[in-house]
Coordinates of C-alpha atoms and ligand atoms in Angstrom, one line a residue:
M274 CA -29.7 -0.7 14.5
P275 CA -29.3 2.8 15.9
A276 CA -30.7 5.7 13.9
T277 CA -27.3 7.2 13.5
R278 CA -26.1 4.0 11.7
W279 CA -29.1 4.2 9.4
A280 CA -28.2 7.8 8.7
A281 CA -24.7 6.7 7.9
R282 CA -26.0 4.0 5.6
L283 CA -28.3 6.4 3.8
A284 CA -25.4 8.9 3.4
A285 CA -23.2 6.1 2.0
A286 CA -25.9 5.0 -0.4
A287 CA -26.3 8.6 -1.6
V288 CA -22.6 8.7 -2.3
L289 CA -22.8 5.5 -4.4
V290 CA -25.9 6.5 -6.2
A291 CA -24.5 9.8 -7.2
G292 CA -21.2 8.0 -8.2
A293 CA -19.4 11.1 -6.8
V294 CA -16.2 11.3 -4.8
V295 CA -17.6 12.4 -1.5
A296 CA -15.4 12.1 1.5
V297 CA -17.0 11.8 4.9
P298 CA -14.7 12.8 7.9
A299 CA -14.2 9.9 10.3
H300 CA -12.4 10.4 13.6
A301 CA -9.1 9.9 15.6
A302 CA -9.3 6.9 17.9
N303 CA -9.4 3.1 17.7
P304 CA -11.4 1.7 15.9
I305 CA -10.8 4.3 13.3
I306 CA -14.4 4.2 12.1
T307 CA -17.5 3.1 14.0
S308 CA -20.4 4.3 11.8
Y309 CA -20.3 0.8 10.2
Y310 CA -18.2 -2.3 10.6
T311 CA -14.9 -2.9 8.7
A312 CA -12.6 -5.9 8.5
D313 CA -9.4 -7.2 6.8
P314 CA -7.6 -3.9 6.4
A315 CA -4.9 -3.4 3.8
P316 CA -2.9 -0.1 4.0
L317 CA -1.3 1.6 1.0
V318 CA 0.8 4.8 1.1
V319 CA 0.5 7.0 -2.0
G320 CA 2.1 10.4 -1.8
N321 CA 1.3 12.0 1.5
T322 CA -1.7 9.8 2.1
M323 CA -2.3 6.5 3.7
Y324 CA -5.2 4.6 2.3
V325 CA -6.9 1.7 4.1
Y326 CA -8.9 -0.8 2.0
A327 CA -11.3 -2.8 4.1
G328 CA -14.3 -5.2 3.7
R329 CA -17.5 -4.2 5.3
D330 CA -19.1 -6.5 7.8
E331 CA -22.9 -6.4 7.6
A332 CA -23.9 -9.3 9.7
P333 CA -26.8 -8.6 12.0
S334 CA -26.2 -8.4 15.8
G335 CA -25.9 -12.0 17.0
G336 CA -25.2 -13.2 13.4
S337 CA -23.1 -16.3 13.2
N338 CA -21.4 -15.9 9.8
F339 CA -19.8 -13.3 7.6
L340 CA -22.1 -11.1 5.5
M341 CA -19.7 -9.1 3.3
R342 CA -20.7 -7.5 0.0
E343 CA -18.4 -4.5 -0.6
W344 CA -15.0 -3.1 0.0
R345 CA -14.5 0.4 1.3
V346 CA -11.7 3.0 1.4
L347 CA -10.5 5.2 4.2
S348 CA -7.6 7.7 4.1
S349 CA -5.5 9.8 6.3
T350 CA -2.6 12.3 6.0
D351 CA -1.4 11.9 9.6
A352 CA -2.4 8.2 10.5
A353 CA -4.7 9.6 13.2
T354 CA -7.7 11.3 11.6
W355 CA -9.5 9.3 8.9
T356 CA -11.7 10.2 6.0
D357 CA -14.3 7.7 4.8
H358 CA -14.5 7.5 1.0
G359 CA -17.3 4.9 1.0
A360 CA -17.6 1.7 -1.0
R361 CA -15.2 1.6 -4.0
A362 CA -15.7 -2.0 -5.1
S363 CA -18.2 -4.8 -4.4
V364 CA -19.1 -8.3 -5.3
A365 CA -20.9 -6.8 -8.3
T366 CA -17.6 -5.5 -9.6
F367 CA -17.0 -9.1 -10.6
K368 CA -19.8 -10.4 -12.8
W369 CA -18.6 -14.0 -12.3
A370 CA -18.9 -13.7 -8.5
G371 CA -21.8 -14.0 -6.2
A372 CA -20.9 -13.3 -2.6
D373 CA -18.3 -12.9 0.1
A374 CA -16.2 -9.7 -0.2
W375 CA -13.5 -11.1 2.0
A376 CA -9.9 -9.9 2.4
S377 CA -8.3 -7.7 -0.2
E378 CA -5.2 -5.6 -1.0
V379 CA -4.3 -2.9 -3.5
E380 CA -1.0 -2.8 -5.3
P381 CA 0.1 0.1 -7.5
R382 CA 1.9 -0.3 -10.8
G383 CA 2.5 2.0 -13.7
G384 CA 0.0 4.6 -12.5
K385 CA -2.7 2.0 -12.0
Y386 CA -4.0 0.5 -8.8
Y387 CA -4.8 -3.3 -8.8
W388 CA -7.2 -4.4 -6.2
Y389 CA -6.8 -8.1 -5.4
T390 CA -9.9 -9.5 -3.7
S391 CA -11.1 -12.7 -2.1
V392 CA -14.6 -13.4 -3.5
N393 CA -17.0 -16.3 -3.9
G394 CA -16.9 -17.4 -7.5
N395 CA -20.5 -18.7 -7.2
G396 CA -19.7 -21.7 -9.3
A397 CA -18.0 -25.0 -9.0
G398 CA -15.3 -23.7 -6.8
W399 CA -15.7 -21.8 -3.6
M400 CA -13.5 -18.8 -2.9
D401 CA -11.5 -17.2 -5.8
I402 CA -9.1 -14.3 -6.1
G403 CA -10.3 -11.5 -8.4
V404 CA -8.5 -8.4 -9.5
A405 CA -10.0 -5.0 -10.3
V406 CA -8.1 -2.0 -11.6
G407 CA -8.4 1.7 -11.3
D408 CA -6.5 4.9 -12.3
S409 CA -6.3 6.3 -8.8
P410 CA -6.3 5.0 -5.3
L411 CA -10.0 5.7 -5.1
G412 CA -10.8 4.2 -8.5
P413 CA -13.3 3.9 -10.1
F414 CA -12.4 0.2 -10.2
T415 CA -13.5 -2.3 -12.8
D416 CA -12.8 -6.0 -13.2
A417 CA -9.3 -6.2 -14.8
K418 CA -9.6 -9.8 -16.0
G419 CA -13.2 -10.8 -16.5
G420 CA -12.6 -14.0 -14.4
P421 CA -10.7 -15.1 -11.4
L422 CA -6.9 -14.7 -11.2
V423 CA -6.8 -17.8 -8.9
S424 CA -9.6 -20.4 -8.6
D425 CA -9.9 -24.0 -7.7
S426 CA -8.9 -24.9 -11.2
T427 CA -5.5 -23.2 -10.8
P428 CA -2.9 -26.0 -10.6
N429 CA -1.7 -26.4 -7.0
S430 CA -4.2 -23.8 -5.7
S431 CA -5.3 -23.7 -2.1
G432 CA -8.4 -25.4 -0.8
L433 CA -9.4 -21.9 0.3
N434 CA -8.2 -19.3 -2.2
I435 CA -8.5 -16.2 0.0
D436 CA -6.5 -13.3 1.5
P437 CA -4.3 -12.2 -1.4
T438 CA -1.2 -10.1 -0.6
V439 CA 0.8 -8.6 -3.4
F440 CA 4.4 -7.4 -3.0
T441 CA 6.5 -5.7 -5.8
D442 CA 10.2 -6.0 -5.3
D443 CA 12.8 -3.3 -6.2
D444 CA 13.4 -5.0 -9.6
G445 CA 9.7 -4.7 -10.5
Q446 CA 8.9 -8.4 -10.0
A447 CA 5.5 -8.7 -8.2
Y448 CA 4.6 -11.7 -6.0
L449 CA 1.2 -13.0 -4.9
Y450 CA 0.9 -14.8 -1.6
W451 CA -2.5 -16.2 -0.5
G452 CA -4.4 -19.0 1.1
G453 CA -6.3 -19.9 4.3
Y454 CA -6.6 -23.0 6.5
W455 CA -4.7 -25.4 4.2
G456 CA -1.6 -23.3 4.2
V457 CA 0.1 -20.5 2.2
L458 CA 0.9 -20.5 -1.5
A459 CA 2.8 -18.1 -3.7
A460 CA 3.4 -17.3 -7.3
K461 CA 5.0 -14.6 -9.4
L462 CA 2.8 -12.2 -11.2
K463 CA 3.4 -11.1 -14.8
S464 CA 4.0 -7.4 -15.3
N465 CA 0.4 -7.0 -16.4
M466 CA -0.5 -7.8 -12.8
I467 CA -3.4 -10.0 -13.9
E468 CA -1.8 -13.3 -14.7
L469 CA 0.4 -15.7 -12.7
D470 CA 3.9 -16.0 -14.1
G471 CA 5.0 -19.6 -13.5
P472 CA 4.0 -22.3 -11.0
V473 CA 2.2 -22.0 -7.7
V474 CA 4.7 -22.8 -5.0
T475 CA 4.5 -23.6 -1.3
P476 CA 6.8 -21.4 0.7
T477 CA 8.5 -23.0 3.7
G478 CA 9.2 -21.8 7.2
L479 CA 5.9 -20.1 8.0
T480 CA 5.3 -21.8 11.3
D481 CA 1.6 -22.3 12.4
Y482 CA 0.3 -20.5 9.3
W483 CA -3.5 -20.1 9.3
E484 CA -4.5 -17.3 6.9
A485 CA -4.2 -13.5 6.2
P486 CA -0.6 -13.1 4.8
W487 CA 0.9 -9.6 4.4
M488 CA 4.2 -9.1 2.7
F489 CA 6.6 -6.2 2.8
K490 CA 10.3 -5.3 2.7
R491 CA 12.4 -3.3 5.1
A492 CA 16.0 -2.5 4.2
S493 CA 17.0 -5.7 2.3
L494 CA 14.9 -8.1 4.5
Y495 CA 11.5 -9.5 3.4
Y496 CA 8.7 -9.9 6.0
L497 CA 5.6 -12.0 6.0
V498 CA 3.1 -11.3 8.7
Y499 CA 0.3 -13.9 9.0
A500 CA -2.5 -15.1 11.2
A501 CA -1.9 -18.2 13.4
N502 CA -4.2 -19.8 15.9
D503 CA -2.0 -22.1 17.9
T504 CA -2.0 -22.0 21.7
N505 CA 1.8 -22.2 21.8
G506 CA 2.4 -18.5 22.6
C507 CA -0.2 -17.2 20.1
V508 CA -3.7 -17.3 21.6
T509 CA -5.5 -18.7 24.7
S510 CA -8.0 -20.6 22.6
S511 CA -7.6 -21.7 19.0
S512 CA -10.9 -20.1 18.1
Y513 CA -8.8 -16.9 18.1
A514 CA -5.8 -15.8 16.2
C515 CA -2.6 -13.8 16.6
Q516 CA -0.2 -12.4 14.0
R517 CA 3.0 -14.3 13.7
Y518 CA 5.8 -13.2 11.3
A519 CA 8.7 -14.6 9.4
T520 CA 11.6 -13.0 7.5
A521 CA 13.5 -14.1 4.4
T522 CA 16.4 -12.9 2.3
S523 CA 14.5 -13.6 -1.0
P524 CA 10.9 -13.0 -1.8
L525 CA 9.8 -16.7 -2.1
G526 CA 11.7 -17.7 1.0
P527 CA 12.7 -19.9 2.6
W528 CA 11.2 -18.1 5.6
T529 CA 12.4 -18.1 9.2
H530 CA 9.7 -17.8 11.8
R531 CA 10.4 -14.8 14.2
G532 CA 7.5 -14.8 16.7
V533 CA 4.3 -13.0 17.4
V534 CA 4.0 -9.4 16.4
L535 CA 0.3 -8.8 17.2
G536 CA -1.4 -10.8 20.0
Q537 CA -4.9 -12.0 20.3
V538 CA -7.5 -9.3 19.4
S539 CA -11.1 -9.1 20.6
S540 CA -12.5 -10.7 17.4
T541 CA -11.8 -14.4 16.6
T542 CA -10.2 -13.5 13.3
N543 CA -7.0 -11.5 13.2
H544 CA -6.0 -9.8 9.9
A545 CA -3.3 -7.1 9.6
G546 CA -1.2 -5.0 7.2
V547 CA 2.0 -3.2 7.9
V548 CA 3.2 0.0 6.3
Q549 CA 5.7 2.8 6.6
F550 CA 4.2 6.3 6.5
N551 CA 5.9 9.6 7.1
G552 CA 9.0 7.8 8.5
Q553 CA 7.2 5.7 11.0
W554 CA 5.8 2.1 10.9
Y555 CA 2.2 1.2 11.5
I556 CA 0.1 -2.0 11.8
V557 CA -3.5 -1.8 10.7
Y558 CA -5.7 -4.7 11.9
H559 CA -9.2 -5.4 13.0
N560 CA -11.0 -6.3 16.3
A561 CA -14.5 -6.5 17.7
S562 CA -14.2 -3.5 19.9
A563 CA -16.6 -1.0 18.3
P564 CA -20.0 -0.6 20.0
G565 CA -22.2 -3.6 19.0
G566 CA -19.1 -5.3 17.6
G567 CA -18.5 -9.0 17.3
N568 CA -16.7 -11.7 15.4
F569 CA -18.7 -10.8 12.3
R570 CA -19.0 -7.1 13.1
R571 CA -15.4 -6.2 13.2
S572 CA -13.7 -2.8 13.1
V573 CA -10.3 -1.5 11.8
A574 CA -7.7 -0.2 14.3
V575 CA -4.2 1.4 13.7
D576 CA -1.3 1.3 16.1
R577 CA 2.5 2.1 15.9
L578 CA 4.9 -0.8 15.1
Y579 CA 8.5 -0.7 16.3
F580 CA 11.5 -2.6 15.0
N581 CA 14.5 -3.6 17.0
A582 CA 18.0 -2.9 15.8
D583 CA 18.4 -6.5 14.5
G584 CA 15.3 -6.2 12.3
T585 CA 12.9 -8.1 14.6
M586 CA 9.6 -6.5 15.4
Q587 CA 8.3 -5.6 18.9
K588 CA 5.0 -7.0 19.9
V589 CA 2.3 -4.3 19.2
V590 CA 0.7 -2.5 22.1
Q591 CA -3.0 -2.4 21.1
T592 CA -4.5 1.0 22.0
T593 CA -8.0 2.6 22.1
T594 CA -6.5 6.0 21.3
G595 CA -4.7 5.1 18.1
P596 CA -1.4 6.7 17.2
P597 CA -0.6 10.4 17.6
P598 CA -0.9 12.6 14.5
N599 CA 2.1 12.2 12.2
P600 CA 1.9 14.8 9.5
G601 CA 5.5 14.3 8.6
T602 CA 8.9 15.3 10.0
G603 CA 11.2 18.2 9.5
T604 CA 10.5 21.9 9.4
G605 CA 8.3 21.6 6.5
T606 CA 10.4 24.0 4.6
N607 CA 10.9 23.2 0.9
I608 CA 14.5 24.1 0.3
A609 CA 14.4 23.0 -3.4
P610 CA 14.0 26.5 -4.7
S611 CA 17.3 27.6 -3.2
A612 CA 19.2 24.8 -5.0
A613 CA 21.0 24.9 -8.4
R614 CA 19.6 22.2 -10.6
S615 CA 21.2 19.9 -13.1
T616 CA 20.1 16.8 -15.1
S617 CA 21.4 13.9 -17.2
F618 CA 19.2 15.1 -20.1
V619 CA 16.5 17.6 -20.8
S620 CA 14.6 17.9 -24.1
A621 CA 15.4 21.1 -26.0
W622 CA 11.7 22.3 -25.8
E623 CA 11.2 21.4 -22.1
H624 CA 12.4 23.3 -19.0
L625 CA 14.7 22.0 -16.2
E626 CA 13.7 25.1 -14.1
A627 CA 10.2 23.6 -13.8
V628 CA 11.4 21.2 -11.2
N629 CA 12.0 23.8 -8.4
N630 CA 10.1 26.9 -9.5
G631 CA 7.5 26.3 -6.7
G632 CA 4.7 25.3 -9.0
V633 CA 1.7 23.4 -7.6
P634 CA 0.4 21.4 -10.5
A635 CA -3.3 20.8 -11.0
N636 CA -2.6 17.4 -12.6
S637 CA 0.2 15.5 -14.3
G638 CA -0.5 17.2 -17.6
D639 CA -0.4 20.7 -16.2
R640 CA 2.3 22.7 -17.9
A641 CA 1.2 26.1 -16.4
N642 CA 4.5 26.3 -14.4
L643 CA 6.6 24.6 -17.1
A644 CA 7.5 21.0 -17.4
Y645 CA 10.8 19.0 -17.3
G646 CA 11.0 16.1 -19.7
N647 CA 13.8 13.9 -21.1
W648 CA 12.2 12.6 -24.4
P649 CA 13.5 10.6 -26.3
E650 CA 15.8 9.2 -23.7
R651 CA 14.8 6.0 -21.9
G652 CA 16.1 4.0 -19.1
T653 CA 17.5 5.7 -16.1
Q654 CA 17.9 9.5 -16.0
W655 CA 18.4 11.9 -13.1
V656 CA 17.7 15.3 -11.8
E657 CA 20.0 16.8 -9.1
Y658 CA 19.9 19.7 -6.6
T659 CA 23.2 21.3 -5.4
W660 CA 23.3 23.7 -2.5
P661 CA 26.3 26.0 -1.8
S662 CA 26.7 24.2 1.6
A663 CA 25.4 21.1 3.2
R664 CA 21.7 20.8 4.1
S665 CA 19.9 18.3 6.3
V666 CA 17.1 16.7 4.3
D667 CA 14.7 13.9 5.3
R668 CA 11.8 14.1 2.8
V669 CA 11.1 14.8 -0.9
A670 CA 7.9 15.0 -2.8
T671 CA 7.7 14.5 -6.6
Y672 CA 4.9 15.5 -9.0
W673 CA 5.5 13.6 -12.2
F674 CA 4.9 15.0 -15.7
D675 CA 2.8 12.8 -18.1
D676 CA 2.0 14.3 -21.5
D677 CA 0.1 11.3 -22.7
Q678 CA 2.5 11.1 -25.6
G679 CA 6.2 10.3 -25.3
I680 CA 6.4 11.0 -21.6
D681 CA 4.7 8.7 -19.1
L682 CA 4.9 8.0 -15.4
P683 CA 8.2 6.3 -14.5
A684 CA 8.5 2.6 -13.7
S685 CA 10.6 3.4 -10.6
C686 CA 12.7 6.0 -8.9
E687 CA 15.2 6.3 -6.1
V688 CA 16.4 9.2 -4.0
Q689 CA 20.2 9.4 -3.7
Y690 CA 22.7 11.8 -2.0
W691 CA 26.3 12.7 -2.4
T692 CA 28.3 11.1 0.5
G693 CA 31.4 13.2 -0.3
S694 CA 32.8 10.6 -2.6
A695 CA 29.9 8.9 -4.4
Y696 CA 26.2 8.8 -4.8
A697 CA 24.3 6.4 -2.5
P698 CA 20.6 5.7 -1.8
V699 CA 19.3 7.8 1.1
P700 CA 19.0 5.5 4.0
G701 CA 15.7 4.0 5.1
Q702 CA 13.7 5.6 2.3
S703 CA 10.1 4.8 2.0
A704 CA 8.7 3.7 -1.4
C705 CA 9.6 6.2 -4.2
G706 CA 6.0 6.6 -5.5
V707 CA 5.2 6.9 -9.2
A708 CA 1.6 7.9 -9.0
G709 CA 0.2 10.5 -11.3
N710 CA -1.9 13.6 -10.4
T711 CA -0.4 13.9 -6.9
F712 CA 2.8 14.7 -5.0
N713 CA 4.6 11.4 -4.2
T714 CA 6.3 11.7 -0.8
T715 CA 9.4 9.7 0.1
T716 CA 10.7 9.9 3.6
F717 CA 14.1 8.8 4.8
T718 CA 16.6 9.0 7.6
A719 CA 17.9 12.6 7.5
V720 CA 21.1 13.1 5.4
T721 CA 23.4 16.1 5.6
T722 CA 24.6 16.7 2.0
S723 CA 25.1 19.4 -0.5
R724 CA 23.8 17.3 -3.4
L725 CA 20.5 15.4 -3.7
R726 CA 19.6 13.3 -6.7
L727 CA 16.4 11.8 -8.0
S728 CA 17.2 8.8 -10.2
V729 CA 14.3 8.0 -12.4
T730 CA 13.8 4.8 -14.5
S731 CA 11.3 4.9 -17.4
T732 CA 9.0 2.2 -18.6
P733 CA 10.4 0.5 -21.8
D734 CA 8.5 2.6 -24.3
H735 CA 8.4 6.1 -22.7
S736 CA 10.6 8.9 -21.4
T737 CA 10.0 10.6 -18.0
G738 CA 9.2 14.1 -16.8
I739 CA 8.8 16.1 -13.6
L740 CA 6.6 19.1 -12.9
E741 CA 7.9 19.8 -9.4
W742 CA 10.4 18.1 -7.1
Q743 CA 10.4 19.4 -3.5
A744 CA 13.1 18.7 -0.9
F745 CA 12.4 19.3 2.8
Q746 CA 14.7 20.5 5.5
A747 CA 15.0 18.0 8.4
Ligands
FUB1076 O1 -13.3 -11.4 6.5 C1 -13.4 -12.7 6.0 C2 -12.2 -13.5 6.4 O2 -11.9 -13.5 7.8 C3 -10.9 -13.0 5.8 O3 -10.7 -13.4 4.5 C4 -9.9 -13.7 6.7 O4 -8.6 -13.2 6.7 C5 -10.6 -13.4 8.1 O5 -10.3 -12.2 8.5

């Protein structure tokens, strides 16, 4: 092993020992990090940041099996330059597990981040699915359940319970898809995110499914990207894999196979995640292309992903350069301070002017620049900006207020605009984030309007609040 890699290992160890949040700058190219090997990437956009959760491949050169003990996190604010945040979970996070930190994915809900992992239960069964939870995208993460979410004893479970992907629909219902080799399975998750809600089902229509599902939604269409290893348009040898994909009009299918989105890569396994970030789509995957790389020494790469007008995906062009920097669109000018503000309700002791007074909160409890809150109202409330004439807007960023009392982070939100006759959701909007202690960026196709509205839906037992709501000129 090169001395530089030992140095990187020692640096990472120092980070872990200290337990500190130390970010090590990575670089801009594919693979996105080469100081150690990474596999099974799962992207997640929170605010203006794309996080990538990945397992670490530690097999020796020439090794013939996976050696994976920890999951690591990288982040970027432009999808080109990456920061390494080190190991944030490991096999040891799950006391009931013993080995094999295989593919994972993180899903946010209610200000928490649930990290679903494939891990060897070290008992009667083989691979299980565990779930850890943390209060921020970087954790710290702890076992959320104290035992597997899915194991061999789960009725109808897979012969190989690996590769969880969790998707939360607009109505708040979360779905878990998983499974390798013997096919794909799915189940609803309860709102606590750590229990299955109802039976395990076998979705139909996922032609040549092998492993590594990734689910997302674009407009009103559901997508499932997954690894296949057929030689019927996928790969040249069934030792390798491609990424096929299918679409559906409901989250549990039936699915319609649409073709290959990512061809064969330089590693035998092929594992990908798809995400929209700053208005553009990306595929994050792994290959064996880092120096010294191999089938058990894989590395994460990122490339642009393009959709056709009919919703089908173009086959990805795999690059060694990675995508160009994408720090966001528009002039960057926050035009919220020039707007008049209104709301469906503001508590008498809170301040609507907080939302566009230009404050930069230190955290979600920071009232230094006032706070807007709508306690004791629950359900859906709104805040609105009105400009004297139409403005072109393509991005908002929201810093939520959370007083740890009656006001909590919202369950969901939506950006809407005045069409001239009614309010409508802004087109093509990325997820309306509800994370605390950060600005949550939502990008969308530019709208020209004199009124922009943030529709906010509370959790059942709390009201909602905002410290700052920025709106950016396209
Ligand atoms: O990394 C171990 C396994 O290889 C993953 O769980 C699969 O998806 C494949 O990438």
